[in-house]
mmCIF file of C-alpha atoms and ligand atoms in Angstrom:
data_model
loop_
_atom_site.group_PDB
_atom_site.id
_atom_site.type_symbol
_atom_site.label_atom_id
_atom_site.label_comp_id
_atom_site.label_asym_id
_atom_site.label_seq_id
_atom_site.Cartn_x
_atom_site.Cartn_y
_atom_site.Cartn_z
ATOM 1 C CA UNK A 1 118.151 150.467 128.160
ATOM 2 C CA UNK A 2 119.583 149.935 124.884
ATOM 3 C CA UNK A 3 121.295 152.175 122.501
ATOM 4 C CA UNK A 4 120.008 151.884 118.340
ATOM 5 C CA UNK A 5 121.651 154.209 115.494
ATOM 6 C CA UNK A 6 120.954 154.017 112.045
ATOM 7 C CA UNK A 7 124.423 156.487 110.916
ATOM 8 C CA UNK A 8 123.114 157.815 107.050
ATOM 9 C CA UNK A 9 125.321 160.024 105.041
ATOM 10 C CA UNK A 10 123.685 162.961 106.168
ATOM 11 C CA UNK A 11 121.662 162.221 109.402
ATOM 12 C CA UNK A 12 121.835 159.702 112.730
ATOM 13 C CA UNK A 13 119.087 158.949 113.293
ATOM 14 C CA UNK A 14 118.627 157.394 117.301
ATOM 15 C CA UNK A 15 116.305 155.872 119.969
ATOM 16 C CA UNK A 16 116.462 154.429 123.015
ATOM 17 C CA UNK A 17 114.346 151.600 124.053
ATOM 18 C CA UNK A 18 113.653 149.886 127.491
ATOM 19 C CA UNK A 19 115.582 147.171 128.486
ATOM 20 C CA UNK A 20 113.241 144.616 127.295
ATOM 21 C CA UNK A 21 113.669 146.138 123.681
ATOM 22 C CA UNK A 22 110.439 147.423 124.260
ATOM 23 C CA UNK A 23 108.806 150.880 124.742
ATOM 24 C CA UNK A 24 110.368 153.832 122.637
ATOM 25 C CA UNK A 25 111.899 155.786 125.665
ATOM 26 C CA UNK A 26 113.762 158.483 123.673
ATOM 27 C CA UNK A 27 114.551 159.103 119.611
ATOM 28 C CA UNK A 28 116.140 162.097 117.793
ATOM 29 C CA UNK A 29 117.850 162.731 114.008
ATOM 30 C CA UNK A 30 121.178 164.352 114.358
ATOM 31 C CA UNK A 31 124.043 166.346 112.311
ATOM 32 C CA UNK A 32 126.737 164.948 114.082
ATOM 33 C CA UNK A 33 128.214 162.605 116.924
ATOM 34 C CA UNK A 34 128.234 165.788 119.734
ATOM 35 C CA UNK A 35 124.580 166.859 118.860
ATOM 36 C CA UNK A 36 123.849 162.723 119.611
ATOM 37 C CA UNK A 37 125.980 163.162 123.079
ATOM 38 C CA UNK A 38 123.662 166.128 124.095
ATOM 39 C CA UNK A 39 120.466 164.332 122.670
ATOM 40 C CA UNK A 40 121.019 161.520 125.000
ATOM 41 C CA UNK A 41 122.151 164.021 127.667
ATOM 42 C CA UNK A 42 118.372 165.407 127.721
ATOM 43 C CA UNK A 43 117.213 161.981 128.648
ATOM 44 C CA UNK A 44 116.193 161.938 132.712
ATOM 45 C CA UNK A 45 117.221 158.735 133.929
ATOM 46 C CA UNK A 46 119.251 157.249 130.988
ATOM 47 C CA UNK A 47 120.919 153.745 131.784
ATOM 48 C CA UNK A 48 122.224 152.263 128.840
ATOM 49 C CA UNK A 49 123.478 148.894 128.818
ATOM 50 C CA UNK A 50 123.709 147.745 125.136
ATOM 51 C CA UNK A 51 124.231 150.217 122.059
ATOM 52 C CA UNK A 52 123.866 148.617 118.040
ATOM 53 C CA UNK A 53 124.220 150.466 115.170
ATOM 54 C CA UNK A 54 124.296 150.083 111.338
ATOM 55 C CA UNK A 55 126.517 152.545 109.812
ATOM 56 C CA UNK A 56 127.107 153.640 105.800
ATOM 57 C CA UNK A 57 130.084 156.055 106.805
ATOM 58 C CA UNK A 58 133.545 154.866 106.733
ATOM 59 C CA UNK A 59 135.217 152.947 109.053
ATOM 60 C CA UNK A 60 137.098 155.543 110.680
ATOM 61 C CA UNK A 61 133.854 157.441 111.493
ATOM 62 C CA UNK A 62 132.350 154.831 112.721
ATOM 63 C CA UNK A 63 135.073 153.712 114.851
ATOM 64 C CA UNK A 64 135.456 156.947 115.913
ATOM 65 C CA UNK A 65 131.221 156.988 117.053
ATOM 66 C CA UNK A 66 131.824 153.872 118.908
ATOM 67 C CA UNK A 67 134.680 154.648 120.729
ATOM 68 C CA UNK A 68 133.047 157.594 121.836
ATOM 69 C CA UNK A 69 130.069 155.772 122.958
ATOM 70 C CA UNK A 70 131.787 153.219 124.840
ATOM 71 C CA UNK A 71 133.554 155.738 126.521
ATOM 72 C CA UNK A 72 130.541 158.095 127.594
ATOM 73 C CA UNK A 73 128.413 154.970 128.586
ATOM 74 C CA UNK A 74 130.651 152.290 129.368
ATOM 75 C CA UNK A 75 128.638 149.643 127.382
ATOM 76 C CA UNK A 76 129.171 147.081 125.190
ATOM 77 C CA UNK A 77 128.795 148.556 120.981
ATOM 78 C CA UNK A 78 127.611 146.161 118.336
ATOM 79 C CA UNK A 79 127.372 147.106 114.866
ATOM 80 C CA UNK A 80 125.782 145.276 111.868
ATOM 81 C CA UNK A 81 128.097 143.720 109.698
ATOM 82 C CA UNK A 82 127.572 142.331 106.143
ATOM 83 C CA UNK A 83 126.279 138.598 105.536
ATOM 84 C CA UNK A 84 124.251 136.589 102.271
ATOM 85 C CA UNK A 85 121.853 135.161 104.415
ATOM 86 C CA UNK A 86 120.258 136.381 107.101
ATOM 87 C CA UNK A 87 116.432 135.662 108.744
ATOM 88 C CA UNK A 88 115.750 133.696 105.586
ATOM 89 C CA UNK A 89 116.834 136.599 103.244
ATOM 90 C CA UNK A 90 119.458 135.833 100.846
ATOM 91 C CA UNK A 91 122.103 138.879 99.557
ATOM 92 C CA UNK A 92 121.849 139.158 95.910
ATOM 93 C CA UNK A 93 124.851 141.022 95.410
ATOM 94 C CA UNK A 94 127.777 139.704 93.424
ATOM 95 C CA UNK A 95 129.450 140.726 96.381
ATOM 96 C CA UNK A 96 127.628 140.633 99.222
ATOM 97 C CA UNK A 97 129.466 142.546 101.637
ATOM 98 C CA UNK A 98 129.370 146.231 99.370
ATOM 99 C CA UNK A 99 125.215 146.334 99.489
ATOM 100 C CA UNK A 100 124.928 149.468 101.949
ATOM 101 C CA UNK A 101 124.468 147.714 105.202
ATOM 102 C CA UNK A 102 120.990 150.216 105.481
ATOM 103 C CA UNK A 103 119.793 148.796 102.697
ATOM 104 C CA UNK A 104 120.276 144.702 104.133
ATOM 105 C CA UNK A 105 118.915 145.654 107.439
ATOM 106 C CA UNK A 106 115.627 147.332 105.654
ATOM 107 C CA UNK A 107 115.490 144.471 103.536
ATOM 108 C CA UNK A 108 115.294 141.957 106.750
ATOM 109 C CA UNK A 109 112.597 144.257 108.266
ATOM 110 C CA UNK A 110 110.630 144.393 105.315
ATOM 111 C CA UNK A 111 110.776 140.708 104.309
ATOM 112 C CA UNK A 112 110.192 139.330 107.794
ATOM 113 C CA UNK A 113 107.151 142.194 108.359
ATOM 114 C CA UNK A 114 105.952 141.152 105.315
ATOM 115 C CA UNK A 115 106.445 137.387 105.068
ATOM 116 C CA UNK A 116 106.551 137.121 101.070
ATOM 117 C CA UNK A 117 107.469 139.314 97.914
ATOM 118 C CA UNK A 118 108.610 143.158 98.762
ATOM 119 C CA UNK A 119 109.806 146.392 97.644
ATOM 120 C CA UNK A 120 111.541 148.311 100.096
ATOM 121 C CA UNK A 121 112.196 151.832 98.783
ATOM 122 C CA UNK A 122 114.497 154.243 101.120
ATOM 123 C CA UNK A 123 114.273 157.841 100.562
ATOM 124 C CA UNK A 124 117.640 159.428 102.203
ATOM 125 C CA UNK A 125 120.472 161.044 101.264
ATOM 126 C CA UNK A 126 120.416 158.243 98.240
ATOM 127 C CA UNK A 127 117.129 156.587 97.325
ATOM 128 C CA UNK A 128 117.347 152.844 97.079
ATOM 129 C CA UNK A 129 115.425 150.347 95.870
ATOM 130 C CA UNK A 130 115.478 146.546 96.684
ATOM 131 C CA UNK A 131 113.154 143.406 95.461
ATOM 132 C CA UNK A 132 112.559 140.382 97.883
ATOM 133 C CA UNK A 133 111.240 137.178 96.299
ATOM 134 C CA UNK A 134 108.755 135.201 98.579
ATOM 135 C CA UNK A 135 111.070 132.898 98.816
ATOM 136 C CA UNK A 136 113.548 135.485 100.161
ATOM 137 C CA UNK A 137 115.814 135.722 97.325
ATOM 138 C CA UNK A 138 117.500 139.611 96.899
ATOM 139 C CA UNK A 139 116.822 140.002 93.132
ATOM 140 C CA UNK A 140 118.794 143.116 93.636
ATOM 141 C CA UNK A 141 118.119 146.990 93.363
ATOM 142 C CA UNK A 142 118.717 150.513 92.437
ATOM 143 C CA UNK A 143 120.056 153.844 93.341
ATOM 144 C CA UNK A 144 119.440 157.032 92.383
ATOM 145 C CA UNK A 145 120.426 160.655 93.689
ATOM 146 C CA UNK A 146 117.919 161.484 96.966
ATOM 147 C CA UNK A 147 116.072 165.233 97.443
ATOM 148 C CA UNK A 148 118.759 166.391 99.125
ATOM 149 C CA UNK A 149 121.710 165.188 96.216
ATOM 150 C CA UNK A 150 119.456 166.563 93.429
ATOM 151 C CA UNK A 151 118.599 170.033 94.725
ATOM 152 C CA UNK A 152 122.106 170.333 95.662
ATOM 153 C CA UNK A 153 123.797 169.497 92.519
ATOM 154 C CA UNK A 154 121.381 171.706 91.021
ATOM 155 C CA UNK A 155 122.070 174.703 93.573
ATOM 156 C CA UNK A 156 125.870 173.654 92.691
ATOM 157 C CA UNK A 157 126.368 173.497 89.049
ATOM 158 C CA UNK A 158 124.035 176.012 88.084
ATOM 159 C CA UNK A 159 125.160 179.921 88.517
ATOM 160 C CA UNK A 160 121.374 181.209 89.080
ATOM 161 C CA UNK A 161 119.875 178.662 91.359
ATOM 162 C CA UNK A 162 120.094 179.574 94.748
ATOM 163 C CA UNK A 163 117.730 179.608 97.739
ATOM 164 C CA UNK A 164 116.729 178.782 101.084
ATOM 165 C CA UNK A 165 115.402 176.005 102.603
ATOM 166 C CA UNK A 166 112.435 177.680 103.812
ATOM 167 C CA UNK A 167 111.385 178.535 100.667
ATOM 168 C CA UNK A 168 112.305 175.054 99.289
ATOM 169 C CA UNK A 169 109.502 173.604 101.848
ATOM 170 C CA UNK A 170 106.745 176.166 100.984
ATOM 171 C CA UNK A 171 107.508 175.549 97.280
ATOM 172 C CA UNK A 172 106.421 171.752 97.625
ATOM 173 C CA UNK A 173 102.772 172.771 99.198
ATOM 174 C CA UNK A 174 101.934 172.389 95.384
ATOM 175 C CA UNK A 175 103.096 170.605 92.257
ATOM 176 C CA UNK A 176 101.638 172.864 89.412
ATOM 177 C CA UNK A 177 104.349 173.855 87.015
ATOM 178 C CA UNK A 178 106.798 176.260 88.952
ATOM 179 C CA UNK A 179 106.830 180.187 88.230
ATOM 180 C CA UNK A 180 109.629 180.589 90.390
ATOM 181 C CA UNK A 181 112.693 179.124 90.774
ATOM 182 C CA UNK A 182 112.592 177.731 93.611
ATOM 183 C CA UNK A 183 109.164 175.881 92.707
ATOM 184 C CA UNK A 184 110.500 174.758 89.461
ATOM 185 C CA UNK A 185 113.531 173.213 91.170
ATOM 186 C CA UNK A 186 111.853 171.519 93.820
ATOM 187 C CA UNK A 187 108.805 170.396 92.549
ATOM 188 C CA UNK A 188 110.773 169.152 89.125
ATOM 189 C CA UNK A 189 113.004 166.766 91.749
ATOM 190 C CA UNK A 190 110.036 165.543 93.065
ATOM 191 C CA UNK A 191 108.382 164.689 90.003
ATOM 192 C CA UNK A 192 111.642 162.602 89.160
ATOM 193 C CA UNK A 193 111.356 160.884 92.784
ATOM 194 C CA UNK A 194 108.242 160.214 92.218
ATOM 195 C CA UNK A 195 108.503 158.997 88.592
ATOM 196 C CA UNK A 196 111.105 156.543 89.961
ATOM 197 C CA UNK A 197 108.452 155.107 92.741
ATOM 198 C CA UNK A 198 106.144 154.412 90.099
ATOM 199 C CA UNK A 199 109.002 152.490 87.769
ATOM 200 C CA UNK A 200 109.955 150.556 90.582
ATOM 201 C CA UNK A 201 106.131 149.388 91.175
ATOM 202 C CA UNK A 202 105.627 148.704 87.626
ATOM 203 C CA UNK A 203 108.927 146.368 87.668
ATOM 204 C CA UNK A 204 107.348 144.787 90.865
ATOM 205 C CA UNK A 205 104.595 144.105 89.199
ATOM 206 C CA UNK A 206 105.780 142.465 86.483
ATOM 207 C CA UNK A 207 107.655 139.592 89.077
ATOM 208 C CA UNK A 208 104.847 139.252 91.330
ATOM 209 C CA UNK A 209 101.483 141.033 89.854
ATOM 210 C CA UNK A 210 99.855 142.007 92.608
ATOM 211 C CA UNK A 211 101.270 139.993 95.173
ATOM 212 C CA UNK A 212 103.887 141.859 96.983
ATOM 213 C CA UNK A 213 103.811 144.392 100.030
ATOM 214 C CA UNK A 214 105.803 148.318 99.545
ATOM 215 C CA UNK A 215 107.939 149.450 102.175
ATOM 216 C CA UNK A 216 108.745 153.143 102.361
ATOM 217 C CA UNK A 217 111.377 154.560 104.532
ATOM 218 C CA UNK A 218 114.004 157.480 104.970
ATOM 219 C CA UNK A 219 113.431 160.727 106.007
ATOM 220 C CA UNK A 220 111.740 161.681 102.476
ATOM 221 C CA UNK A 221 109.273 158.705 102.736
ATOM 222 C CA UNK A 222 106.295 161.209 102.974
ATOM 223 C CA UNK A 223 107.112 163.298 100.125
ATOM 224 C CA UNK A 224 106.242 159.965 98.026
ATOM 225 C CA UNK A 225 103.740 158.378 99.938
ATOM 226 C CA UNK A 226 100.461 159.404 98.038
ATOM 227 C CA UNK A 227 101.308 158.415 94.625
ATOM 228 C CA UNK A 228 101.631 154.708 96.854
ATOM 229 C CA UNK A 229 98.582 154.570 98.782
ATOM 230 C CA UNK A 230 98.992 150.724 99.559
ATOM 231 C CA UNK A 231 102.665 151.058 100.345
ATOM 232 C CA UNK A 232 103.067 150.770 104.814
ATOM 233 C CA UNK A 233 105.122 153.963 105.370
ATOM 234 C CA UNK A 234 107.616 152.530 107.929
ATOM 235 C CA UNK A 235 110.264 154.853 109.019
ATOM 236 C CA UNK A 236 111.778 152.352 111.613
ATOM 237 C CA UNK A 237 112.246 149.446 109.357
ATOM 238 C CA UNK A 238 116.195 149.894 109.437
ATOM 239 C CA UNK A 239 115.685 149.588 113.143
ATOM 240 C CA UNK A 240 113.583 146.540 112.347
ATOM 241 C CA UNK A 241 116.398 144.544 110.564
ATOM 242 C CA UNK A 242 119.026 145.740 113.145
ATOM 243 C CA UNK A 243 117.184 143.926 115.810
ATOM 244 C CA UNK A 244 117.504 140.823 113.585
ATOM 245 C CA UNK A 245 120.882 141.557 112.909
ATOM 246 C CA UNK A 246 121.948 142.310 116.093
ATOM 247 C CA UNK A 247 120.117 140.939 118.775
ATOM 248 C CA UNK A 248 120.749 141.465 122.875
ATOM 249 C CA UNK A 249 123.571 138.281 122.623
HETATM 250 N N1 LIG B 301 112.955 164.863 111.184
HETATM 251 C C1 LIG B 301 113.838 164.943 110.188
HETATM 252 N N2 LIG B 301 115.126 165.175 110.468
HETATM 253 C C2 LIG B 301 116.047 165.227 109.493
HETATM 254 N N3 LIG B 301 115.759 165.087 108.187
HETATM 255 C C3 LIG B 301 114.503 164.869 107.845
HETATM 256 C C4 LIG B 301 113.480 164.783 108.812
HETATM 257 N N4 LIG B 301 112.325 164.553 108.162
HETATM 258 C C5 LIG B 301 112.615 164.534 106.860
HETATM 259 N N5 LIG B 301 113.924 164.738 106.643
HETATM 260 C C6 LIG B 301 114.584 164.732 105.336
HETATM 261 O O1 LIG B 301 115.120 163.421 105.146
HETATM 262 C C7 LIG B 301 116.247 163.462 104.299
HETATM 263 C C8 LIG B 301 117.339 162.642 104.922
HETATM 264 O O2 LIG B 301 116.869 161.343 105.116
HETATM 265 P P1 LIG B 301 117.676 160.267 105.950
HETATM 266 O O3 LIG B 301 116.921 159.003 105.811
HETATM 267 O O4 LIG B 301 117.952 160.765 107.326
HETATM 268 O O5 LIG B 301 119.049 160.237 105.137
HETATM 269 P P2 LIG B 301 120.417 159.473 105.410
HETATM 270 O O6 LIG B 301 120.051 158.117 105.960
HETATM 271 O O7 LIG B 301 121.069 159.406 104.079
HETATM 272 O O8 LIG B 301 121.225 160.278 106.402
HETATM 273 C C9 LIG B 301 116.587 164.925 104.103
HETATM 274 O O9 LIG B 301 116.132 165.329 102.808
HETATM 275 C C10 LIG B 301 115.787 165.639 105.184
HETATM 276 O O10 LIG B 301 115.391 166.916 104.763
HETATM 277 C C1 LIG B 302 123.162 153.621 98.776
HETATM 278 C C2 LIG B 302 123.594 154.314 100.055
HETATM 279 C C3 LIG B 302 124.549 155.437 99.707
HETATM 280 C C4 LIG B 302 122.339 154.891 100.742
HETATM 281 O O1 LIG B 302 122.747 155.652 101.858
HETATM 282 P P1 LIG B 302 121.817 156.752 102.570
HETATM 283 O O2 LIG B 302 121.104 157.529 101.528
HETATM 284 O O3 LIG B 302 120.840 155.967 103.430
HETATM 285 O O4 LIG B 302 122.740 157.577 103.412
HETATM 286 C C5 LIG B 302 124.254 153.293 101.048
HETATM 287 O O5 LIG B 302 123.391 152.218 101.241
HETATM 288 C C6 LIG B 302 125.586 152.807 100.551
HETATM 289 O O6 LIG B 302 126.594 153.447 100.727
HETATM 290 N N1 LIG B 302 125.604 151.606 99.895
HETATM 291 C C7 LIG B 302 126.812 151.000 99.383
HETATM 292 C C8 LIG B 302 126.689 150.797 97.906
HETATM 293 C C9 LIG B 302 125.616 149.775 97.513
HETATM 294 O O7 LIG B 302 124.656 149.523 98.269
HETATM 295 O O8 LIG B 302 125.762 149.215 96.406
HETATM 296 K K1 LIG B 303 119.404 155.553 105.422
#
């Protein structure tokens, strides 16, 4: 059985797949590397014999995740690692190795899914944006503050906006101007999110017209979805590239 982890600034997010990189056996989003332990725990029958990860966290918390795994499983940990060109993609960073390593392995998913032009848009902690040429060429991206960064800056560096997150959930059942705080707050960050989707298509548009396929991942995908009705909602596509990246050796 094999091990993946996509490790996000806020959330790991994990599955476990049969040995022939097959069948979803087991998946969970954690808070932290003991709630993973005990996630896996739950498992009947678990037999890992590979682990890979990606990782944006430093590198002493992600040594410290794979030392722990190797120890609790005894198997062999692989994580991505930065390269220009990869599965026919090519890194358009100045420097390739400080793109987010989430952001390649979406980008491999999406191009090799997609074979041709495409717009992979990750809604996390950050929200990212990245254009693929058809010819594979990384014309580059943005980033912008996620849901979670812009309510919480608000909730921060305001003195009177405070609430809860249940109330932050009911308040998005609608997006009619707010008439509470909470409403105001939330639905105003997800006008902005979604103001940014439809920049993003408009720039993608202007490369490739109407030739070019939108990926939308990240935990947040959802909350964006509809104003995209031909984007493929694909909230494994990390886990995509990271079987390109790092394939059973
Ligand atoms: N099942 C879920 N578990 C955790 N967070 C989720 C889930 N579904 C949606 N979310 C939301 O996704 C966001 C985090 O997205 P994620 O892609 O995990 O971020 P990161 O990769 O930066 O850790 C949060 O705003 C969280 O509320
Ligand atoms: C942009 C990110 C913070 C997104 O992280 P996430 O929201 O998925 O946790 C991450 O990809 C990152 O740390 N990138 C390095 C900087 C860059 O890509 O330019
Ligand atoms: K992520």
């Amino acid at each position: 059985m094999i091990l993946e982890l996509d490790c996000g600034n806020s959330f790991i997010k994990w599955r476990v797949l049969a040995a022939n990189a097959g069948q979803v056996l087991g998946e969970g989003v954690v808070d932290s590397n003991l709630a993973l332990l005990e996630g896996l725990g739950e498992l009947k029958g678990l037999a890992l014999t590979f682990c890979r990860l990606v990782s944006v966290r430093t590198a002493e918390e992600t040594g410290a995740l794979t030392s722990l795994l190797r120890d609790a499983f005894d198997v062999p940990v692989v994580c991505a690692t930065p390269a220009r060109k990869m599965s026919g993609v090519r890194n358009g960073y100045e420097e390739f190795e400080r793109l987010g390593l989430d952001r390649w392995l979406a980008m491999l998913g999406g191009f090799h899914l997609a074979s041709g032009a495409c717009l992979v848009l990750d809604f996390g902690t950050a929200v990212t944006a990245d254009f693929i040429a058809s010819d594979g060429e990384h014309l580059g991206g943005f980033i912008c503050p996620g849901m979670p960064l812009m309510r919480n800056q608000l909730r921060t560096h305001t003195r009177k906006i405070r609430y809860g997150d249940l109330a932050a959930e009911q308040a998005l059942e609608s997006l009619v101007p707010g008439r509470t705080t909470v409403e105001a707050v939330e639905r105003g960050c997800l006008l902005m999110l979604r103001g940014f989707v439809m920049t993003q298509l408009e720039l993608a548009r202007s490369y490739w017209g109407e030739d070019f396929v939108v990926f939308l991942t990240g935990g947040d995908a959802s909350l964006v979805s509809e104003v995209v009705p031909r984007a493929r909602v694909v909230p494994d596509l990390v886990f995509v590239g990271l079987a390109m990246a790092c394939p059973l050796s």
